[in-house]
Amino acid sequence: MSDGNRKTRVSRRKLLRGGLGAAAVAALGGVAGILAPRGRTPRMVWQLDPLKCTQCGQCATKCVLTPSAVKCVHAFDVCGYCELCGGYHQPNAKNLDTAAENRLCPTNAIVRRFVDDPYYEYTIDESLCIGCAKCVKGCTSFGNGSLYLQVRHDRCMNCNECAIAKACPANAFSRVPAETPYIFKGELGRK
């Protein structure tokens, strides 16, 4: 054999070794790519704990969004469907009707519908809700607490440092896993 053929054989061997080495590196990279998500920390989102919330009104004014990403939520399974709803009516309402002067919500975000004497259903129009917590405070003070606040993640910017969380006097805001973004009052609201 001539020296030219030997050089060709040697470069083929090197090529074969290099190809096998590259395949091994690619296989290890693929295995690492599959295993890497298991070690990643879950994506976290902001949420407020309704059991810590003091209905201070900061959610309506401190959020970077207008209106706030914090909205009132209604736990229907706990609601008494009362004619006199502490979250719907002013504490000193002269009549128990739907007149604006008798309503507690400044934006009329709570919709009242007659069910059967003496029962009414109350639903929240989240597009009108500003997160002021007046209805939540009324429901907690004069009712059974079926109204509470939650951060709505389809609206929330998920700021690294939430302006509402910084201003919250009760430290009710915390980061929770995005897979379970809502904090309920016990089993409330799980419909």
XYZ file of C-alpha atoms in Angstrom:
191
model
C 0.000 0.000 0.000
C 1.150 3.428 -0.668
C 1.421 6.207 1.873
C -1.554 7.948 0.284
C -3.869 4.996 1.067
C -2.718 4.827 4.687
C -3.540 8.500 5.163
C -6.983 7.856 3.696
C -7.583 4.921 6.099
C -6.430 6.963 9.092
C -8.692 9.859 8.217
C -11.613 7.412 7.794
C -10.955 6.036 11.275
C -10.805 9.527 12.683
C -13.996 10.360 10.869
C -15.710 7.237 12.238
C -14.490 7.941 15.795
C -15.549 11.577 15.496
C -19.005 10.558 14.222
C -19.517 8.081 17.078
C -18.340 10.673 19.578
C -20.755 13.264 18.186
C -23.613 10.740 18.329
C -22.790 9.964 21.961
C -22.738 13.666 22.842
C -26.082 14.184 21.067
C -27.625 11.213 22.923
C -26.420 12.545 26.280
C -27.768 15.982 25.398
C -31.172 14.454 24.587
C -31.285 12.583 27.899
C -30.283 15.750 29.756
C -33.012 17.669 27.904
C -35.630 15.135 28.990
C -34.490 15.116 32.608
C -33.924 18.875 32.938
C -37.613 19.927 33.238
C -37.970 17.698 36.308
C -35.420 19.760 38.174
C -36.849 23.144 37.101
C -38.711 25.239 39.594
C -42.382 25.613 38.709
C -43.639 28.882 37.238
C -44.987 31.005 40.066
C -47.843 33.544 39.995
C -49.204 36.080 42.476
C -52.309 35.298 44.522
C -53.913 36.600 47.656
C -55.064 34.460 50.539
C -58.741 35.262 51.266
C -58.295 34.190 54.885
C -55.615 36.877 55.415
C -57.295 39.629 53.356
C -58.599 42.563 55.432
C -60.539 44.204 52.555
C -58.437 47.370 52.831
C -59.167 48.596 49.285
C -55.493 48.680 48.182
C -56.116 46.147 45.395
C -58.215 48.684 43.481
C -55.593 51.432 43.579
C -52.146 49.802 43.794
C -52.318 47.398 40.830
C -50.345 48.467 37.742
C -53.465 47.728 35.684
C -56.621 49.833 35.515
C -58.936 48.277 36.471
C -57.084 45.978 38.842
C -56.388 42.306 38.054
C -57.897 41.514 41.474
C -61.568 40.651 41.171
C -64.362 39.624 43.503
C -65.233 35.926 43.384
C -68.478 34.408 44.636
C -68.598 30.997 46.320
C -72.137 30.025 45.354
C -72.074 26.861 47.471
C -71.797 28.980 50.636
C -74.073 31.887 49.708
C -77.359 32.212 51.593
C -79.102 33.847 48.591
C -80.597 36.323 51.064
C -82.834 39.240 50.162
C -80.699 41.377 52.476
C -77.190 40.732 51.181
C -74.390 42.443 53.114
C -72.219 42.463 49.994
C -74.917 43.927 47.753
C -76.794 46.469 49.895
C -75.533 49.521 51.756
C -75.553 48.867 55.532
C -78.166 51.616 55.963
C -80.224 50.879 52.823
C -83.757 52.287 53.062
C -85.108 49.678 50.644
C -83.920 46.217 49.689
C -84.197 46.873 45.966
C -81.743 47.410 43.124
C -81.744 51.222 43.250
C -78.240 52.685 42.986
C -78.480 54.461 46.343
C -79.048 51.100 48.062
C -76.138 49.284 46.425
C -72.732 48.907 48.053
C -70.672 48.335 44.876
C -69.517 51.656 43.337
C -69.457 50.186 39.805
C -72.589 48.002 40.015
C -70.503 44.894 39.336
C -72.824 42.688 41.413
C -75.889 41.551 39.514
C -78.915 40.491 41.529
C -81.500 38.067 40.104
C -84.708 36.954 41.810
C -84.847 33.167 42.311
C -87.834 32.464 44.571
C -89.301 34.328 47.524
C -87.169 35.298 49.539
C -84.110 34.126 47.575
C -81.871 36.052 45.191
C -78.809 35.017 43.221
C -75.829 37.377 43.127
C -73.244 37.151 40.360
C -70.138 39.233 39.725
C -69.638 41.013 36.397
C -65.823 40.891 36.486
C -65.537 43.383 33.630
C -67.015 46.021 35.988
C -65.255 44.897 39.190
C -62.344 47.125 40.252
C -61.229 45.038 43.250
C -62.220 47.649 45.853
C -63.385 44.921 48.289
C -66.408 46.889 49.554
C -68.707 43.965 48.760
C -66.280 41.489 50.350
C -66.112 43.575 53.513
C -69.929 43.815 53.639
C -70.345 40.091 53.031
C -67.786 39.230 55.705
C -69.236 41.685 58.245
C -72.946 41.064 57.697
C -73.072 37.746 55.848
C -71.391 34.399 55.522
C -68.245 35.471 53.646
C -69.146 33.939 50.285
C -67.575 36.910 48.465
C -63.766 37.157 48.409
C -60.955 38.547 46.254
C -58.629 36.674 43.884
C -56.025 37.695 41.325
C -57.303 36.808 37.860
C -54.331 35.424 35.945
C -55.774 36.097 32.513
C -55.406 39.801 33.411
C -52.417 39.851 35.803
C -49.048 41.005 34.436
C -47.281 38.737 36.996
C -44.835 41.517 37.879
C -41.673 40.344 39.602
C -42.446 42.690 42.466
C -46.216 43.068 42.713
C -47.217 46.622 43.653
C -50.312 45.392 45.520
C -48.295 42.808 47.457
C -45.904 45.558 48.578
C -48.804 47.760 49.727
C -50.891 45.003 51.349
C -51.037 45.655 55.109
C -52.054 42.057 55.848
C -49.308 40.427 53.743
C -52.064 38.431 52.073
C -50.207 38.138 48.735
C -47.781 35.335 47.985
C -46.341 33.456 45.033
C -48.080 30.159 44.281
C -47.432 27.537 41.569
C -49.141 28.376 38.263
C -50.596 24.860 38.163
C -52.750 25.704 41.229
C -53.090 29.502 41.018
C -56.195 30.019 43.152
C -56.476 29.963 46.930
C -59.983 29.135 48.065
C -61.679 29.526 51.413
C -61.580 25.830 52.295
C -63.597 24.099 49.593
C -65.350 27.305 48.500
C -65.518 28.184 44.845
C -64.329 24.838 43.488
C -67.165 24.644 40.954
